[in-house]
Structures are given as structure tokens and as C-alpha cells.
Short mmCIF file of C-alpha atoms and ligand atoms in Angstrom, two decimals:
data_model
loop_
_atom_site.label_atom_id
_atom_site.label_comp_id
_atom_site.label_asym_id
_atom_site.label_seq_id
_atom_site.Cartn_x
_atom_site.Cartn_y
_atom_site.Cartn_z
CA MET B 187 26.10 18.17 -18.38
CA VAL B 188 27.08 20.75 -20.94
CA LEU B 189 27.83 19.52 -24.46
CA ASN B 190 29.53 21.13 -27.40
CA SER B 191 27.95 21.21 -30.86
CA ASP B 192 29.99 18.08 -31.72
CA TRP B 193 28.47 16.31 -28.67
CA THR B 194 31.67 16.33 -26.65
CA ILE B 195 31.32 16.88 -22.94
CA ILE B 196 32.47 20.25 -21.59
CA TRP B 197 31.21 19.92 -18.06
CA CYS B 198 29.15 17.67 -15.84
CA ASN B 199 28.17 17.59 -12.20
CA LYS B 200 28.57 14.86 -9.58
CA LEU B 201 25.10 13.43 -10.06
CA ALA B 202 25.59 13.04 -13.81
CA GLN B 203 28.75 11.11 -13.04
CA GLN B 204 26.87 8.79 -10.69
CA LEU B 205 23.77 8.25 -12.81
CA VAL B 206 25.44 7.86 -16.18
CA GLY B 207 28.78 6.53 -14.96
CA LEU B 208 31.02 9.30 -16.28
CA ARG B 209 34.52 9.59 -14.93
CA TRP B 210 35.73 13.07 -14.33
CA PRO B 211 37.97 14.63 -15.58
CA GLN B 212 38.96 11.63 -17.76
CA ASP B 213 35.77 11.86 -19.81
CA GLU B 214 36.07 15.56 -20.53
CA ARG B 215 36.05 16.11 -24.32
CA GLN B 216 34.68 12.60 -24.94
CA ARG B 217 31.65 12.35 -27.17
CA ILE B 218 28.54 11.64 -25.10
CA ASP B 219 27.29 9.02 -27.55
CA ASN B 220 30.51 7.09 -27.01
CA LEU B 221 29.74 6.94 -23.32
CA ILE B 222 26.01 6.33 -23.49
CA ARG B 223 26.28 3.52 -25.97
CA ASN B 224 22.66 2.99 -26.76
CA PRO B 225 21.21 3.08 -30.30
CA GLU B 226 18.12 4.93 -29.06
CA PHE B 227 20.26 7.63 -27.54
CA GLN B 228 22.31 7.91 -30.71
CA THR B 229 19.18 8.33 -32.82
CA TYR B 230 17.89 10.88 -30.31
CA ILE B 231 20.84 13.20 -30.72
CA GLN B 232 21.20 12.64 -34.46
CA GLN B 233 17.58 13.55 -35.15
CA LYS B 234 17.78 16.56 -32.85
CA GLN B 235 14.10 16.26 -31.94
CA PHE B 236 14.34 17.34 -28.38
CA GLU B 237 10.71 18.29 -27.66
CA GLN B 238 10.19 14.96 -25.93
CA PRO B 239 12.51 13.58 -23.27
CA LEU B 240 14.07 10.15 -23.75
CA GLU B 241 13.79 7.38 -21.19
CA LEU B 242 16.47 4.71 -20.94
CA SER B 243 17.88 2.48 -18.29
CA SER B 244 21.11 3.73 -16.76
CA PRO B 245 24.39 2.48 -18.30
CA VAL B 246 25.65 1.75 -14.78
CA ASN B 247 22.56 0.15 -13.31
CA GLU B 248 19.89 -1.70 -15.31
CA ASP B 249 17.31 -1.05 -12.60
CA LEU B 250 17.53 2.72 -12.78
CA VAL B 251 15.32 4.47 -15.31
CA LEU B 252 16.80 7.76 -16.46
CA GLU B 253 15.11 10.56 -18.30
CA TYR B 254 17.27 12.60 -20.68
CA ARG B 255 16.26 16.10 -21.68
CA MET B 256 18.31 18.11 -24.15
CA LEU B 257 18.08 21.90 -24.10
CA GLN B 258 19.71 24.51 -26.28
CA TYR B 259 22.40 26.24 -24.26
CA GLY B 260 23.86 29.42 -25.65
CA ASP B 261 24.40 29.50 -29.43
CA ASP B 262 25.96 26.15 -30.19
CA GLN B 263 25.99 24.23 -26.94
CA HIS B 264 23.52 21.89 -25.30
CA LEU B 265 22.54 21.24 -21.74
CA LEU B 266 21.70 17.60 -21.11
CA ILE B 267 19.60 17.12 -18.00
CA VAL B 268 19.47 13.61 -16.58
CA ARG B 269 16.82 12.72 -14.07
CA ASP B 270 16.30 9.49 -12.14
CA VAL B 271 12.63 8.60 -12.74
CA THR B 272 12.76 5.07 -11.33
CA GLN B 273 10.34 5.80 -8.47
CA LEU B 274 7.92 7.55 -10.79
CA LYS B 275 7.90 4.59 -13.15
CA LEU B 276 7.36 2.24 -10.25
CA LEU B 277 4.37 4.26 -9.03
CA GLU B 278 2.93 4.25 -12.51
CA GLN B 279 3.25 0.46 -12.56
CA VAL B 280 1.60 0.16 -9.14
CA ARG B 281 -1.32 2.23 -10.38
CA LYS B 282 -1.72 0.10 -13.49
CA ASP B 283 -1.57 -3.11 -11.46
CA PHE B 284 -4.11 -1.66 -9.08
CA VAL B 285 -6.67 -0.99 -11.78
CA ALA B 286 -6.09 -4.44 -13.25
CA ASN B 287 -6.54 -6.00 -9.80
CA VAL B 288 -9.73 -4.11 -9.02
CA SER B 289 -11.27 -5.19 -12.28
CA HIS B 290 -10.26 -8.77 -11.70
CA GLU B 291 -11.55 -8.83 -8.11
CA LEU B 292 -14.90 -7.41 -9.13
CA ARG B 293 -15.29 -9.61 -12.15
CA THR B 294 -14.96 -12.85 -10.22
CA PRO B 295 -18.15 -12.43 -8.15
CA LEU B 296 -19.93 -10.90 -11.11
CA THR B 297 -19.18 -13.95 -13.22
CA VAL B 298 -20.61 -16.21 -10.53
CA LEU B 299 -23.80 -14.16 -10.27
CA GLN B 300 -24.19 -14.05 -14.00
CA GLY B 301 -23.68 -17.80 -14.26
CA TYR B 302 -26.53 -18.52 -11.86
CA LEU B 303 -28.81 -15.91 -13.31
CA GLU B 304 -28.34 -17.27 -16.81
CA VAL B 305 -29.56 -20.76 -15.92
CA MET B 306 -32.60 -19.34 -14.18
CA ASP B 307 -35.10 -17.80 -16.45
CA ALA B 308 -38.85 -17.77 -16.26
CA ASP B 309 -39.24 -20.99 -18.27
CA ASN B 310 -36.58 -22.79 -16.40
CA LEU B 311 -37.00 -22.27 -12.66
CA PRO B 312 -34.69 -24.50 -10.64
CA ASN B 313 -35.99 -26.84 -7.97
CA ALA B 314 -35.89 -25.79 -4.34
CA ALA B 315 -32.58 -27.46 -3.49
CA ILE B 316 -30.73 -25.88 -6.39
CA TRP B 317 -32.37 -22.55 -5.73
CA LEU B 318 -31.28 -22.64 -2.08
CA LYS B 319 -27.68 -23.26 -3.04
CA ALA B 320 -27.76 -20.61 -5.73
CA HIS B 321 -29.29 -18.13 -3.36
CA THR B 322 -26.60 -18.70 -0.74
CA VAL B 323 -23.78 -18.29 -3.23
CA MET B 324 -25.28 -15.23 -4.84
CA LEU B 325 -25.76 -13.61 -1.46
CA GLU B 326 -22.16 -14.35 -0.52
CA GLN B 327 -20.81 -12.93 -3.75
CA THR B 328 -22.93 -9.82 -3.48
CA LYS B 329 -21.63 -9.22 0.03
CA ARG B 330 -18.11 -9.69 -1.23
CA MET B 331 -18.55 -7.12 -3.93
CA ASP B 332 -20.11 -4.76 -1.46
CA ALA B 333 -17.17 -5.16 0.93
CA LEU B 334 -14.75 -4.57 -1.93
CA VAL B 335 -16.45 -1.40 -3.06
CA GLN B 336 -16.72 -0.11 0.50
CA GLN B 337 -13.06 -0.70 1.23
CA LEU B 338 -12.00 0.82 -2.07
CA LEU B 339 -14.01 3.89 -1.18
CA THR B 340 -12.37 4.02 2.24
CA LEU B 341 -8.94 3.80 0.65
CA SER B 342 -9.62 6.51 -1.87
CA ARG B 343 -11.17 8.73 0.78
CA ILE B 344 -8.05 8.40 2.91
CA GLU B 345 -5.81 9.11 -0.05
CA ALA B 346 -7.82 11.99 -1.45
CA ALA B 347 -8.14 14.05 1.72
CA ALA B 348 -4.91 15.99 1.64
CA LYS B 349 -4.92 17.87 4.89
CA VAL B 350 -6.99 16.69 7.78
CA GLN B 351 -7.79 18.17 11.09
CA PHE B 352 -6.75 15.97 13.99
CA GLU B 353 -9.33 15.62 16.70
CA ASP B 354 -8.01 15.84 20.29
CA HIS B 355 -8.88 13.57 23.19
CA ILE B 356 -10.09 10.59 21.20
CA ASP B 357 -11.36 8.16 23.79
CA VAL B 358 -9.67 5.02 22.50
CA PRO B 359 -10.58 2.95 25.60
CA ALA B 360 -14.27 3.59 24.90
CA MET B 361 -13.77 2.82 21.23
CA LEU B 362 -12.04 -0.45 22.07
CA ALA B 363 -14.84 -1.38 24.47
CA MET B 364 -17.24 -1.13 21.54
CA LEU B 365 -14.92 -3.17 19.35
CA GLU B 366 -14.68 -5.77 22.11
CA GLN B 367 -18.44 -6.29 21.93
CA GLU B 368 -18.37 -6.47 18.17
CA SER B 369 -15.57 -8.99 18.24
CA ASN B 370 -17.55 -11.22 20.60
CA THR B 371 -20.24 -11.47 17.97
CA LEU B 372 -17.67 -12.24 15.31
CA ASN B 373 -16.06 -14.78 17.60
CA ARG B 374 -19.17 -16.90 18.12
CA GLU B 375 -18.16 -19.43 15.52
CA LYS B 376 -14.46 -19.51 16.19
CA GLN B 377 -14.59 -19.61 19.98
CA HIS B 378 -11.22 -17.96 20.60
CA GLN B 379 -10.17 -16.76 24.00
CA ILE B 380 -9.93 -13.04 23.41
CA SER B 381 -8.53 -10.85 26.16
CA PHE B 382 -8.62 -7.08 26.06
CA SER B 383 -6.17 -5.23 28.24
CA ILE B 384 -6.96 -1.55 27.99
CA GLU B 385 -5.38 1.25 29.96
CA PRO B 386 -8.12 3.65 31.05
CA GLY B 387 -7.67 7.32 30.26
CA LEU B 388 -5.13 6.70 27.53
CA LEU B 389 -6.23 9.16 24.87
CA VAL B 390 -4.70 10.27 21.59
CA SER B 391 -5.35 12.84 18.92
CA GLY B 392 -6.03 11.76 15.36
CA ILE B 393 -8.82 10.96 12.97
CA ARG B 394 -11.45 9.02 14.85
CA GLU B 395 -13.03 6.94 12.09
CA GLU B 396 -9.69 6.06 10.58
CA LEU B 397 -8.26 4.87 13.86
CA ARG B 398 -11.37 2.80 14.49
CA SER B 399 -10.94 1.21 11.10
CA ALA B 400 -7.28 0.37 11.86
CA PHE B 401 -8.09 -1.20 15.25
CA SER B 402 -11.02 -3.09 13.82
CA ASN B 403 -9.12 -4.46 10.84
CA LEU B 404 -6.33 -5.85 12.98
CA ILE B 405 -8.71 -7.43 15.51
CA THR B 406 -10.87 -8.92 12.76
CA ASN B 407 -7.83 -10.39 11.02
CA ALA B 408 -6.64 -12.08 14.21
CA ILE B 409 -10.07 -13.64 14.67
CA LYS B 410 -10.36 -14.66 11.03
CA TYR B 411 -6.91 -16.10 10.45
CA THR B 412 -6.48 -17.97 13.73
CA PRO B 413 -7.80 -21.56 13.74
CA ASN B 414 -10.76 -22.21 16.05
CA GLY B 415 -10.18 -22.00 19.78
CA GLY B 416 -7.08 -19.82 19.55
CA GLU B 417 -5.82 -17.17 21.93
CA ILE B 418 -5.89 -13.51 21.04
CA GLN B 419 -4.60 -10.61 23.09
CA VAL B 420 -5.55 -7.04 22.37
CA SER B 421 -3.80 -4.34 24.32
CA TRP B 422 -3.70 -0.58 24.54
CA VAL B 423 -1.05 0.59 26.95
CA ARG B 424 1.17 3.54 27.72
CA GLN B 425 4.87 3.08 27.16
CA HIS B 426 6.77 6.24 28.04
CA GLN B 427 5.25 8.98 25.88
CA LYS B 428 3.58 6.52 23.52
CA ALA B 429 0.24 4.80 23.41
CA VAL B 430 0.83 1.34 22.00
CA PHE B 431 -1.84 -0.80 20.35
CA SER B 432 -1.17 -4.44 19.70
CA VAL B 433 -3.03 -7.56 18.65
CA SER B 434 -1.32 -10.91 19.10
CA ASP B 435 -2.61 -14.31 18.17
CA ASN B 436 -1.33 -17.87 18.34
CA GLY B 437 -2.54 -18.67 14.84
CA GLU B 438 -0.69 -20.02 11.84
CA GLY B 439 1.70 -17.15 11.50
CA ILE B 440 3.04 -15.75 8.25
CA ALA B 441 6.28 -16.62 6.46
CA PRO B 442 8.80 -13.76 6.17
CA GLN B 443 8.53 -13.45 2.39
CA HIS B 444 4.81 -12.69 2.78
CA VAL B 445 5.15 -10.42 5.79
CA LYS B 446 6.88 -7.67 3.85
CA ARG B 447 4.15 -7.64 1.22
CA LEU B 448 1.06 -7.89 3.46
CA THR B 449 0.17 -4.21 3.29
CA GLU B 450 0.07 -4.19 -0.52
CA ARG B 451 -3.41 -3.85 -1.92
CA PHE B 452 -5.05 -7.20 -2.65
CA TYR B 453 -2.13 -9.13 -1.23
CA ARG B 454 -3.24 -12.32 0.48
CA VAL B 455 -1.06 -15.15 1.67
CA ASP B 456 -3.51 -17.78 0.52
CA GLN B 457 -5.65 -16.30 -2.24
CA ALA B 458 -8.17 -19.11 -2.38
CA ARG B 459 -8.72 -19.47 1.34
CA ALA B 460 -8.80 -15.75 2.02
CA ARG B 461 -11.45 -15.40 -0.65
CA ALA B 462 -13.47 -18.12 1.03
CA THR B 463 -13.30 -16.19 4.33
CA GLY B 464 -14.63 -13.14 2.51
CA GLY B 465 -11.33 -11.27 2.60
CA THR B 466 -10.62 -8.55 0.06
CA GLY B 467 -6.92 -8.08 0.71
CA LEU B 468 -7.48 -4.38 1.30
CA GLY B 469 -7.65 -4.31 5.11
CA LEU B 470 -3.96 -3.96 5.84
CA ALA B 471 -3.51 -1.50 2.97
CA ILE B 472 -6.08 0.67 4.72
CA VAL B 473 -4.30 0.24 8.06
CA LYS B 474 -1.00 1.24 6.49
CA HIS B 475 -2.48 4.39 4.99
CA VAL B 476 -4.25 5.37 8.16
CA LEU B 477 -1.04 5.01 10.13
CA GLN B 478 0.93 6.95 7.55
CA ARG B 479 -1.45 9.83 8.06
CA HIS B 480 -0.87 9.58 11.80
CA ASN B 481 2.91 9.53 11.32
CA SER B 482 3.01 5.99 12.57
CA LYS B 483 3.93 2.63 11.15
CA LEU B 484 2.53 -0.87 11.35
CA MET B 485 4.92 -3.35 12.95
CA ILE B 486 4.41 -7.00 12.10
CA PHE B 487 6.09 -9.84 13.93
CA SER B 488 5.14 -13.28 12.86
CA GLU B 489 6.44 -16.78 13.05
CA PRO B 490 4.93 -19.61 11.04
CA LYS B 491 3.06 -22.11 13.25
CA LYS B 492 3.47 -19.84 16.31
CA GLY B 493 1.40 -16.77 15.63
CA SER B 494 1.50 -13.12 14.74
CA SER B 495 1.58 -9.77 16.40
CA PHE B 496 0.51 -6.52 14.75
CA SER B 497 1.21 -3.29 16.58
CA PHE B 498 1.68 0.45 16.24
CA SER B 499 2.14 3.43 18.49
CA LEU B 500 0.82 6.97 18.62
CA PRO B 501 1.91 9.86 20.78
CA ALA B 502 0.01 9.57 24.08
CA GLU B 503 -1.91 12.67 24.97
CA ASN B 504 -1.08 14.26 28.24
CA LEU B 505 -4.02 13.69 30.48
CA PRO B 506 -6.59 16.44 30.17
CA LYS B 507 -8.09 17.90 33.34
CA ARG B 508 -8.80 15.17 35.85
CA LYS B 509 -12.55 15.60 35.98
CA SER B 510 -13.02 15.06 32.26
CA ILE B 511 -11.69 11.53 32.45
CA LYS B 512 -14.37 8.94 32.81
CA ALA B 513 -13.55 6.25 35.32
CA ARG B 514 -13.80 2.78 33.87
N1 ADP U 247 -3.36 -12.31 12.22
C1 ADP U 247 -3.05 -12.90 11.05
N2 ADP U 247 -2.58 -14.17 11.01
C2 ADP U 247 -2.26 -14.76 9.83
N3 ADP U 247 -2.38 -14.15 8.62
C3 ADP U 247 -2.85 -12.90 8.60
C4 ADP U 247 -3.20 -12.19 9.81
N4 ADP U 247 -3.62 -10.97 9.46
C5 ADP U 247 -3.53 -10.90 8.11
N5 ADP U 247 -3.08 -12.05 7.59
C6 ADP U 247 -2.82 -12.33 6.15
O1 ADP U 247 -2.69 -11.09 5.49
C7 ADP U 247 -3.56 -11.04 4.37
C8 ADP U 247 -3.99 -9.60 4.14
O2 ADP U 247 -4.83 -9.13 5.17
P1 ADP U 247 -5.88 -7.99 4.85
O3 ADP U 247 -5.17 -6.90 4.11
O4 ADP U 247 -6.60 -7.62 6.09
O5 ADP U 247 -6.84 -8.66 3.79
P2 ADP U 247 -8.08 -9.66 3.98
O6 ADP U 247 -8.29 -9.89 5.45
O7 ADP U 247 -9.21 -8.89 3.38
O8 ADP U 247 -7.70 -10.87 3.21
C9 ADP U 247 -4.69 -11.99 4.71
O9 ADP U 247 -5.30 -12.49 3.55
C10 ADP U 247 -3.96 -13.08 5.47
O10 ADP U 247 -3.39 -13.99 4.56
MG1 MG U 248 -8.51 -8.19 6.78
#
């Protein structure tokens, strides 16, 4: 908006009307500090120190954060530029929370390790039973920290790489065959029925390691969060022009209020239990990022007590020359 030297409004655009709640033309010639009735704003224009912008919540909507910048305009007029910085503020908050969370997550296992190490010094060696217990816990906690650091590195690698070359003809069926073997090892304790239904020759282009990490995270979660002896279905099928990956389980399911937050970093439905299973709460955040980079989106359907289904789709590659497809 353009303001006179006496702070009356000469002109404003549509967006200024929306953000600040001006009515036009009724508010023409009104003083701006009568309309933005905020002591901070009044001080701002009285002191005329306009090097720094001013941030305030919008007079029409508490949840909007607006940034006001005053510029000299001609000899005795001012241009007041109002910008909606709500998203920016939100991102800043997310980043702060993230750092706080990382520190907290790393400190917990460190505290445990330190606790054990402190009671064990050369003059005070514990007996075998205590030592065995301590050793088990310390090993667990070290693994946990290692997993955390690894996943954090994966996340930052995915975020940092701005432009990435997509690789063509990624043999997802072969990749899933490998993951099937790995999941059998993981499944030894839980004894689920896991069925893989994989369409041969269904290839995609993308970033190989990232896709593997997405598939693996979703399969691992189904195995981990389904009570022993459950049923898990993994499928990779063509639907029209799409290749669709899905993992369904008949586990405990997830309540709707959690579902929408699952892909946030460190978000776990049951903090204590997830920690006991060695979870970091970063897996689905990684999946979300990977899919974003592949212009895809994670779909989650879940019903408490019934089970969950995680799926996403990628553009199916048209089959390359016949002879290059391995028969399976
Ligand atoms: N198949 C599933 N069934 C039930 N809950 C799940 C399933 N997959 C994920 N979750 C929930 O989502 C949370 C976040 O998953 P994830 O980001 O992979 O973190 P982590 O597995 O390291 O805890 C888990 O802690 C769990 O509570
Ligand atoms: Mg996980």
C-alpha cells in the first residue's frame, strides 16, 4: 500500500486488503495505524526505523504471520509491503524442533552407556551376571545410535542432492526378490505369513538406492509392527500406466490422528514400545522424501485392530526390447 507522510492510505492492492483486512475504497484516507491497531506497529512507524522489517500476526487471522516493510516512496510518501511469512516461520520451527529432537534421541542411549560405564571401573569390576546384562544393553544402545546416525545421514543426503539423474530400467522385481530373502531372516522370530506377489518385467526409472530404501522401510515396518504370526502381503503390480507397490498387514492398525503425522521425523505412535523395537521414527520420513523426489506420494490406509496398508505408485516403464527382459 502507498501511504502519505501523515500515514493515511492512498492506495492498496487486493492482497493487502485480504492480509490486513482493509476495506476498499472505504478505508482510503484512513490512517494505517488506526487500522493496524497494534502498539508494536505504532512504535514502528513513530520511530521511523525501517531498516528492519516488522513481524506481527495478521489483524484478520491470528494464525497468519505478516512481515511489514516500509520503504521511502517519492519525496514524502511510503510504500508499505506486506508479506505472508507464515510458512517460513513454520519451517523455521520445524528445523528447531528437529535439532532438539536429534539431540534428545542421541542423548538417551548415551546416558545409558555412560551410566553403565561409570559403575565399572578397574577397581570395581561387576560380577559376570551384571556384566552380561550391561553388555547386552550397551550393545543395544550402540546399535540404536548407529541406526539413528545412519538414517539421519540418509535423510540429509536425500535432501542435499538437488538435482539427481534418474536411472532407467531399474529391475524392481529383482530388487524385491532380494528384499524377500532379507525379510525372511527378519521374520524368523515373528513367524508371519509373508506373501510376495511381483509382476515380472515391471521396471521403473528412478534412483535405485532410494527406492530400495523405501521398499525396505515399508516391509520392515509391517514385520515389526504386526504381532507374531500375522499376515503380510507385498505386491508390485501394473495398473494402467502405473507400477504400484503396496504392503498390507493385519496388525494393530493406526488411529487416524496418528496416521496424518506418521511421516514426520521422529514421530512414533507408541514412543516407548517403538524404542524397544529399535525404531528411530525416521523410516517413514525417509520414504516420504524419497517419494517426493520421484514425484510420488505415500498412501496410508489403516484401521485400528484391523491392519494397515502402505502404498505408492510410479510411472511404469514401457517394456524395453523383449530380449533384455529376464524371465522369472
Ligand atoms: N505397518 C505398521 N503398522 C502399525 N504401525 C506402524 C506401521 N508402520 C509404521 N507404524 C508406526 O509408525 C511409526 C513410524 O514409523 P517409522 O517412521 O518407520 O519409524 P520407526 O519404525 O523407526 O519407529 C512407528 O513407530 C509405528 O508406530
Ligand atoms: Mg520403520
